CSV table of C-alpha atoms in Angstrom, one decimal:
chain,number,residue,atom,x,y,z
A,1116,UNK,CA,248.1,59.4,-46.8
A,1117,UNK,CA,250.7,60.1,-49.1
A,1118,UNK,CA,250.5,59.9,-52.7
A,1119,UNK,CA,252.5,58.0,-55.3
A,1120,UNK,CA,254.7,59.0,-58.1
A,1121,UNK,CA,254.5,56.6,-61.1
A,1122,UNK,CA,256.8,56.8,-64.4
A,1123,UNK,CA,256.8,55.1,-67.4
A,1124,UNK,CA,255.1,51.9,-68.7
A,1125,UNK,CA,252.3,50.7,-71.0
A,1126,UNK,CA,248.6,50.2,-69.6
A,1127,UNK,CA,247.7,46.6,-70.1
A,1128,UNK,CA,244.5,46.2,-72.3
A,1129,UNK,CA,242.5,44.0,-69.9
A,1130,UNK,CA,243.3,46.4,-67.2
A,1131,UNK,CA,242.0,49.6,-68.9
A,1132,UNK,CA,240.5,50.8,-65.8
A,1133,UNK,CA,244.1,51.3,-64.6
A,1134,UNK,CA,244.7,55.1,-64.2
A,1135,UNK,CA,248.1,54.9,-62.9
A,1136,UNK,CA,250.2,55.2,-66.1
A,1137,UNK,CA,251.4,58.6,-66.8
A,1138,UNK,CA,250.0,59.9,-63.4
A,1139,UNK,CA,252.2,61.6,-61.1
A,1140,UNK,CA,251.2,61.4,-57.3
A,1141,UNK,CA,253.7,62.1,-54.7
A,1142,UNK,CA,255.5,59.6,-52.7
A,1143,UNK,CA,257.7,61.8,-51.0
A,1144,UNK,CA,259.5,61.6,-47.8
A,1145,UNK,CA,260.6,63.4,-44.7
A,1146,UNK,CA,263.6,61.7,-43.5
A,1147,UNK,CA,263.2,59.8,-40.3
A,1148,UNK,CA,265.8,57.3,-40.6
A,1149,UNK,CA,269.6,57.3,-42.0
A,1150,UNK,CA,268.7,56.7,-45.7
A,1151,UNK,CA,269.3,60.1,-47.8
A,1152,UNK,CA,265.7,61.2,-48.5
A,1153,UNK,CA,267.2,63.8,-50.9
A,1154,UNK,CA,268.4,61.3,-53.5
A,1155,UNK,CA,265.3,59.7,-55.5
A,1156,UNK,CA,264.8,56.0,-55.0
A,1157,UNK,CA,263.1,54.2,-58.0
A,1158,UNK,CA,261.4,50.8,-57.9
A,1159,UNK,CA,260.3,49.1,-61.0
A,1160,UNK,CA,257.2,47.4,-60.5
A,1161,UNK,CA,254.3,45.6,-62.8
A,1162,UNK,CA,251.6,47.9,-63.8
A,1163,UNK,CA,248.3,46.6,-62.1
A,1164,UNK,CA,249.8,43.4,-61.3
A,1165,UNK,CA,249.2,41.7,-57.8
A,1166,UNK,CA,252.7,41.1,-57.5
A,1167,UNK,CA,253.3,44.9,-57.2
A,1168,UNK,CA,250.8,45.0,-54.2
A,1169,UNK,CA,253.5,45.6,-51.4
A,1170,UNK,CA,255.1,48.4,-53.3
A,1171,UNK,CA,251.8,50.0,-54.0
A,1172,UNK,CA,251.1,49.8,-50.3
A,1173,UNK,CA,254.7,51.1,-49.1
A,1174,UNK,CA,254.2,54.2,-51.3
A,1175,UNK,CA,250.6,55.1,-50.7
A,1176,UNK,CA,250.5,54.2,-47.0
A,1177,UNK,CA,253.9,56.0,-46.1
A,1178,UNK,CA,255.9,53.0,-45.2
A,1179,UNK,CA,258.8,54.4,-47.7
A,1180,UNK,CA,258.5,57.8,-46.3
A,1181,UNK,CA,258.7,56.6,-42.8
A,1182,UNK,CA,262.1,55.2,-43.6
A,1183,UNK,CA,263.4,58.3,-45.2
A,1184,UNK,CA,262.8,57.4,-48.8
A,1185,UNK,CA,261.3,59.3,-51.7
A,1186,UNK,CA,260.2,56.3,-53.9
A,1187,UNK,CA,259.0,56.5,-57.4
A,1188,UNK,CA,257.4,53.4,-58.9
A,1189,UNK,CA,258.5,52.9,-62.5
A,1190,UNK,CA,255.9,50.5,-64.3
A,1191,UNK,CA,257.0,48.0,-66.4
A,1192,UNK,CA,255.3,44.9,-68.4
A,1193,UNK,CA,257.8,42.2,-68.1
A,1194,UNK,CA,261.0,41.0,-66.4
A,1195,UNK,CA,263.4,41.6,-69.2
A,1196,UNK,CA,262.1,45.3,-69.5
A,1197,UNK,CA,262.9,45.8,-65.6
A,1198,UNK,CA,266.4,44.2,-66.0
A,1199,UNK,CA,266.9,46.7,-68.8
A,1200,UNK,CA,265.9,49.5,-66.7
A,1201,UNK,CA,268.2,48.4,-63.9
A,1202,UNK,CA,271.3,48.0,-66.0
A,1203,UNK,CA,270.8,51.5,-67.5
A,1204,UNK,CA,270.6,53.0,-63.9
A,1205,UNK,CA,267.2,54.5,-64.3
A,1206,UNK,CA,265.9,52.5,-61.5
A,1207,UNK,CA,267.5,51.4,-58.2
A,1208,UNK,CA,265.5,48.2,-57.5
A,1209,UNK,CA,263.5,45.8,-59.9
A,1210,UNK,CA,260.7,43.6,-59.0
A,1211,UNK,CA,261.6,40.4,-60.8
A,1212,UNK,CA,262.1,36.6,-61.0
A,1213,UNK,CA,265.2,35.0,-60.6
A,1214,UNK,CA,265.7,33.5,-64.0
A,1215,UNK,CA,265.8,36.9,-65.4
A,1216,UNK,CA,268.4,37.8,-62.5
A,1217,UNK,CA,270.5,34.7,-63.6
A,1218,UNK,CA,270.3,35.6,-67.2
A,1219,UNK,CA,271.6,39.0,-66.5
A,1220,UNK,CA,274.3,37.7,-64.0
A,1221,UNK,CA,275.7,35.4,-66.8
A,1222,UNK,CA,275.9,38.3,-69.2
A,1223,UNK,CA,278.1,40.2,-66.5
A,1224,UNK,CA,275.5,42.1,-64.7
A,1225,UNK,CA,276.1,41.9,-60.8
A,1226,UNK,CA,272.6,41.0,-59.9
A,1227,UNK,CA,271.8,40.8,-56.1
A,1228,UNK,CA,268.4,40.0,-54.1
A,1229,UNK,CA,267.6,42.3,-51.3
A,1230,UNK,CA,264.2,41.1,-50.2
A,1231,UNK,CA,261.6,38.4,-51.3
A,1232,UNK,CA,258.0,38.9,-52.6
A,1233,UNK,CA,256.3,35.8,-53.4
A,1234,UNK,CA,257.1,32.4,-52.1
A,1235,UNK,CA,254.8,30.3,-54.6
A,1236,UNK,CA,254.8,29.9,-58.2
A,1237,UNK,CA,252.8,33.2,-59.6
A,1238,UNK,CA,251.3,31.8,-62.7
A,1239,UNK,CA,248.2,29.6,-63.3
A,1240,UNK,CA,247.1,28.0,-66.5
A,1241,UNK,CA,243.5,28.8,-67.5
A,1242,UNK,CA,241.3,27.3,-70.2
A,1243,UNK,CA,238.1,28.1,-71.9
A,1244,UNK,CA,236.4,24.7,-72.4
A,1245,UNK,CA,237.5,22.1,-69.9
A,1246,UNK,CA,236.1,19.2,-72.4
A,1247,UNK,CA,239.0,20.0,-74.5
A,1248,UNK,CA,241.6,19.0,-71.6
A,1249,UNK,CA,240.5,15.5,-70.7
A,1250,UNK,CA,243.5,15.0,-68.2
A,1251,UNK,CA,242.4,18.2,-66.1
A,1252,UNK,CA,241.4,15.9,-63.1
A,1253,UNK,CA,244.8,14.2,-63.2
A,1254,UNK,CA,247.0,16.9,-62.2
A,1255,UNK,CA,250.5,17.4,-63.4
A,1256,UNK,CA,252.3,15.9,-65.2
A,1257,UNK,CA,249.4,14.3,-67.3
A,1258,UNK,CA,247.5,17.3,-67.8
A,1259,UNK,CA,250.3,18.8,-69.9
A,1260,UNK,CA,249.4,16.0,-72.5
A,1261,UNK,CA,246.5,18.1,-73.2
A,1262,UNK,CA,248.6,21.3,-73.9
A,1263,UNK,CA,250.5,19.7,-76.7
A,1264,UNK,CA,249.6,21.4,-80.0
A,1265,UNK,CA,247.9,24.2,-78.2
A,1266,UNK,CA,248.4,27.9,-78.4
A,1267,UNK,CA,249.7,29.0,-74.8
A,1268,UNK,CA,250.0,32.6,-73.8
A,1269,UNK,CA,253.1,34.3,-72.7
A,1270,UNK,CA,253.8,38.1,-72.0
A,1271,UNK,CA,257.0,38.1,-74.3
A,1272,UNK,CA,259.2,35.5,-75.5
A,1273,UNK,CA,262.2,34.9,-73.0
A,1274,UNK,CA,260.3,36.1,-70.2
A,1275,UNK,CA,260.0,34.0,-66.8
A,1276,UNK,CA,256.4,33.1,-67.7
A,1277,UNK,CA,257.3,31.8,-71.0
A,1278,UNK,CA,260.5,29.8,-69.2
A,1279,UNK,CA,257.7,28.5,-66.8
A,1280,UNK,CA,255.5,27.1,-69.7
A,1281,UNK,CA,258.4,25.4,-71.0
A,1282,UNK,CA,259.7,23.9,-67.8
A,1283,UNK,CA,256.3,22.3,-67.2
A,1284,UNK,CA,256.4,20.7,-70.5
A,1285,UNK,CA,260.0,19.5,-70.1
A,1286,UNK,CA,259.1,18.3,-66.6
A,1287,UNK,CA,256.2,16.2,-67.9
A,1288,UNK,CA,258.8,14.6,-70.5
A,1289,UNK,CA,257.4,16.4,-73.4
A,1290,UNK,CA,259.5,18.5,-75.8
A,1291,UNK,CA,259.6,22.4,-75.0
A,1292,UNK,CA,258.2,23.3,-78.6
A,1293,UNK,CA,255.2,20.9,-78.3
A,1294,UNK,CA,253.1,23.9,-77.6
A,1295,UNK,CA,253.2,27.2,-79.4
A,1296,UNK,CA,253.9,30.2,-77.1
A,1297,UNK,CA,251.9,33.4,-78.1
A,1298,UNK,CA,253.2,36.9,-77.0
A,1299,UNK,CA,250.3,38.8,-75.6
A,1300,UNK,CA,252.1,41.8,-74.2
A,1301,UNK,CA,251.5,41.8,-70.5
A,1302,UNK,CA,249.4,40.7,-67.4
A,1303,UNK,CA,245.6,40.5,-68.2
A,1304,UNK,CA,245.9,40.9,-71.9
A,1305,UNK,CA,245.7,37.1,-72.4
A,1306,UNK,CA,242.5,36.8,-71.0
A,1307,UNK,CA,241.0,38.9,-74.0
A,1308,UNK,CA,242.8,36.4,-76.2
A,1309,UNK,CA,241.4,33.6,-74.5
A,1310,UNK,CA,237.8,34.7,-74.8
A,1311,UNK,CA,238.2,35.5,-78.6
A,1312,UNK,CA,239.8,32.1,-79.3
A,1313,UNK,CA,243.1,33.3,-80.3
A,1314,UNK,CA,244.8,31.1,-77.5
A,1315,UNK,CA,243.7,27.7,-76.1
A,1316,UNK,CA,245.5,28.3,-72.7
A,1317,UNK,CA,246.0,31.4,-70.7
A,1318,UNK,CA,249.1,31.5,-68.6
A,1319,UNK,CA,249.0,34.4,-66.3
A,1320,UNK,CA,249.1,35.6,-62.8
A,1321,UNK,CA,246.6,34.4,-60.4
A,1322,UNK,CA,244.5,37.6,-60.5
A,1323,UNK,CA,243.5,37.2,-64.0
A,1324,UNK,CA,242.9,33.5,-63.4
A,1325,UNK,CA,240.5,34.7,-60.6
A,1326,UNK,CA,238.8,37.1,-63.0
A,1327,UNK,CA,238.3,34.5,-65.6
A,1328,UNK,CA,236.8,31.9,-63.3
A,1329,UNK,CA,234.4,34.5,-61.7
A,1330,UNK,CA,233.3,35.6,-65.2
A,1331,UNK,CA,232.5,32.3,-66.4
A,1332,UNK,CA,235.0,32.7,-69.1
A,1333,UNK,CA,237.6,30.2,-68.1
A,1334,UNK,CA,238.6,27.4,-65.6
A,1335,UNK,CA,242.0,26.6,-64.0
A,1336,UNK,CA,243.8,23.8,-65.5
A,1337,UNK,CA,247.1,23.7,-63.3
A,1338,UNK,CA,247.7,25.9,-60.2
A,1339,UNK,CA,251.3,25.1,-59.0
A,1340,UNK,CA,250.7,27.1,-55.7
A,1341,UNK,CA,248.4,24.3,-54.2
A,1342,UNK,CA,249.5,21.2,-56.2
A,1343,UNK,CA,253.1,20.0,-57.3
A,1344,UNK,CA,254.1,20.8,-60.8
A,1345,UNK,CA,257.4,18.6,-60.8
A,1346,UNK,CA,260.5,19.0,-58.5
A,1347,UNK,CA,262.0,21.6,-60.7
A,1348,UNK,CA,258.9,24.1,-61.1
A,1349,UNK,CA,258.2,23.6,-57.3
A,1350,UNK,CA,261.5,24.6,-56.3
A,1351,UNK,CA,262.0,27.4,-58.7
A,1352,UNK,CA,258.6,28.7,-57.8
A,1353,UNK,CA,259.7,28.9,-54.0
A,1354,UNK,CA,260.8,32.6,-54.8
A,1355,UNK,CA,259.0,33.3,-57.9
A,1356,UNK,CA,259.5,37.2,-57.4
A,1357,UNK,CA,261.6,39.3,-55.4
A,1358,UNK,CA,263.4,42.6,-55.3
A,1359,UNK,CA,266.9,43.1,-57.0
A,1360,UNK,CA,269.4,45.5,-57.4
A,1361,UNK,CA,273.1,45.6,-58.4
A,1362,UNK,CA,276.2,45.1,-56.3
A,1363,UNK,CA,277.5,48.5,-57.7
A,1364,UNK,CA,274.3,50.3,-56.6
A,1365,UNK,CA,274.1,48.5,-53.3
A,1366,UNK,CA,277.6,49.6,-52.4
A,1367,UNK,CA,276.8,53.0,-53.3
A,1368,UNK,CA,273.6,53.7,-51.3
A,1369,UNK,CA,273.6,51.0,-48.6
A,1370,UNK,CA,271.5,53.1,-46.4
A,1371,UNK,CA,268.8,53.4,-48.8
A,1372,UNK,CA,268.5,49.9,-49.6
A,1373,UNK,CA,268.5,49.0,-46.0
A,1374,UNK,CA,265.8,51.4,-45.3
A,1375,UNK,CA,263.7,49.9,-48.4
A,1376,UNK,CA,264.3,46.2,-46.7
A,1377,UNK,CA,263.0,47.6,-43.5
A,1378,UNK,CA,259.8,49.0,-45.2
A,1379,UNK,CA,259.2,45.8,-46.8
A,1380,UNK,CA,259.0,44.0,-43.4
A,1381,UNK,CA,256.8,46.6,-42.0
A,1382,UNK,CA,254.7,46.4,-45.2
A,1383,UNK,CA,254.2,42.8,-44.8
A,1384,UNK,CA,253.3,42.9,-41.0
A,1385,UNK,CA,250.8,45.5,-41.8
A,1386,UNK,CA,249.3,43.5,-44.7
A,1387,UNK,CA,249.2,40.1,-42.8
A,1388,UNK,CA,247.3,41.9,-39.6
A,1389,UNK,CA,243.7,40.9,-39.8
A,1390,UNK,CA,243.0,44.3,-38.0
A,1391,UNK,CA,244.1,46.1,-41.4
A,1392,UNK,CA,241.9,43.7,-43.6
A,1393,UNK,CA,239.3,46.7,-44.6
A,1394,UNK,CA,242.1,49.1,-45.3
A,1395,UNK,CA,244.1,46.5,-47.4
A,1396,UNK,CA,240.8,45.6,-49.3
A,1397,UNK,CA,240.4,49.3,-50.1
A,1398,UNK,CA,244.1,49.5,-51.6
A,1399,UNK,CA,243.6,46.4,-53.7
A,1400,UNK,CA,240.3,48.0,-55.0
A,1401,UNK,CA,242.4,51.2,-55.9
A,1402,UNK,CA,245.5,49.7,-57.5
A,1403,UNK,CA,244.1,46.4,-58.8
A,1404,UNK,CA,241.3,47.2,-61.0
A,1405,UNK,CA,238.7,44.3,-61.6
A,1406,UNK,CA,238.4,43.4,-65.4
A,1407,UNK,CA,235.1,44.3,-67.0
A,1408,UNK,CA,232.4,41.9,-66.6
A,1409,UNK,CA,233.7,40.5,-63.3
A,1410,UNK,CA,232.0,40.8,-60.0
A,1411,UNK,CA,233.8,43.0,-58.0
A,1412,UNK,CA,233.1,41.7,-54.6
A,1413,UNK,CA,234.0,38.0,-55.3
A,1414,UNK,CA,237.1,39.3,-57.1
A,1415,UNK,CA,238.5,41.2,-54.3
A,1416,UNK,CA,237.3,38.6,-51.7
A,1417,UNK,CA,239.2,35.7,-53.4
A,1418,UNK,CA,242.2,37.9,-54.1
A,1419,UNK,CA,242.7,38.9,-50.5
A,1420,UNK,CA,241.9,35.3,-49.1
A,1421,UNK,CA,244.8,34.1,-51.5
A,1422,UNK,CA,247.6,36.6,-50.5
A,1423,UNK,CA,248.9,35.0,-47.2
A,1424,UNK,CA,249.7,31.9,-49.4
A,1425,UNK,CA,251.7,33.8,-51.9
A,1426,UNK,CA,253.5,36.9,-50.1
A,1427,UNK,CA,256.6,36.8,-48.2
A,1428,UNK,CA,259.7,39.1,-47.5
A,1429,UNK,CA,262.0,36.3,-47.2
A,1430,UNK,CA,264.7,35.4,-49.6
A,1431,UNK,CA,265.0,31.7,-50.6
A,1432,UNK,CA,268.7,30.8,-51.8
A,1433,UNK,CA,267.6,27.3,-52.9
A,1434,UNK,CA,265.2,28.9,-55.4
A,1435,UNK,CA,267.6,30.6,-57.2
A,1436,UNK,CA,270.0,27.4,-57.6
A,1437,UNK,CA,266.8,25.7,-58.6
A,1438,UNK,CA,266.0,28.0,-61.2
A,1439,UNK,CA,269.5,27.9,-62.6
A,1440,UNK,CA,269.5,24.1,-62.7
A,1441,UNK,CA,266.3,24.4,-64.6
A,1442,UNK,CA,267.6,26.9,-66.9
A,1443,UNK,CA,270.7,24.7,-67.5
A,1444,UNK,CA,268.8,21.8,-68.2
A,1445,UNK,CA,266.4,23.5,-70.8
A,1446,UNK,CA,269.5,25.5,-72.4
A,1447,UNK,CA,268.6,28.9,-71.4
A,1448,UNK,CA,272.1,29.2,-69.5
A,1449,UNK,CA,275.0,28.2,-71.3
A,1450,UNK,CA,277.1,27.4,-68.3
A,1451,UNK,CA,276.6,27.6,-64.3
A,1452,UNK,CA,276.3,30.9,-62.6
A,1453,UNK,CA,278.1,31.7,-59.2
A,1454,UNK,CA,275.1,32.3,-57.1
A,1455,UNK,CA,276.8,32.8,-53.7
A,1456,UNK,CA,277.1,36.4,-54.4
A,1457,UNK,CA,273.4,37.1,-55.5
A,1458,UNK,CA,271.8,37.4,-52.0
A,1459,UNK,CA,272.7,40.4,-49.9
A,1460,UNK,CA,274.3,39.5,-46.5
A,1461,UNK,CA,271.3,41.5,-44.8
A,1462,UNK,CA,268.6,39.8,-46.7
A,1463,UNK,CA,265.9,38.2,-44.5
A,1464,UNK,CA,266.3,34.4,-45.3
A,1465,UNK,CA,263.9,31.7,-45.5
A,1466,UNK,CA,264.0,29.5,-42.4
A,1467,UNK,CA,263.6,25.8,-42.9
A,1468,UNK,CA,259.9,24.6,-42.1
């Protein structure tokens, strides 16, 4: 099994078992395709976050190597950090949300998506005591009334999770400042803040939400992957995470990007094949550490069960436009962005149901 190379990033507090940061493992390649394996290929991922799972699989199981790529996974904690890394040229591909790519596009950055990653909204809202949220059984939008005046976690202000929280309030007809958004730094860190009473609502990726429920430290208030969270949030979340690069980089290293996209397709086929369920479980246990106090078997079992609901390598053009419309409505974009050039012509597009 090939090793992985990791670079950069800060370990998240709630994932202290993660030993990836600062670790140098090998994801080296012997060229088997037209990609130039002598040129390094850096991919930004989120440390210990389930959204990065396909990248972990690709590097550790040789999918990138088999396409002739020498991949280093560069760990980041939030979308704006990944965008900055791509802008500087220190990475070739970033795992990021459409809203961050649109923000960069408006600032003159030539963002272009090459492959999808998630087809459902990533984040869930979790609370410590359901009694404080009397509309929990009413679903969206009624449940957002209970969020008014509460402290809600976000990774960093201005990140995609921050925008989602405000989009949920706006869609429910509530002011976007009717809740206080508290930066906690990265995935998993909000769980500690929730347990300590520093926040009232944990807004995080679905793996910390699973952990909170299993540990008996929280209950899901809102899960937009199984219930509608309003037209805007549903449409914007239809491609909540994807792999992005720049047109300049794409033109320079087309063969490498083509190899990367090919590898993503093969990773998806492998991960969704029931014959590989045990191997997939082992990789999840290796790269997605279970937080302290959480039953590992229950955590990984539920995480594996949820994967098919979320993951996809298809690119959803409509989700990009839906994100732009939502950002315009909330004032996050000053003017419309031309999105027609933000999808690579060789990307695998979502087909109509």
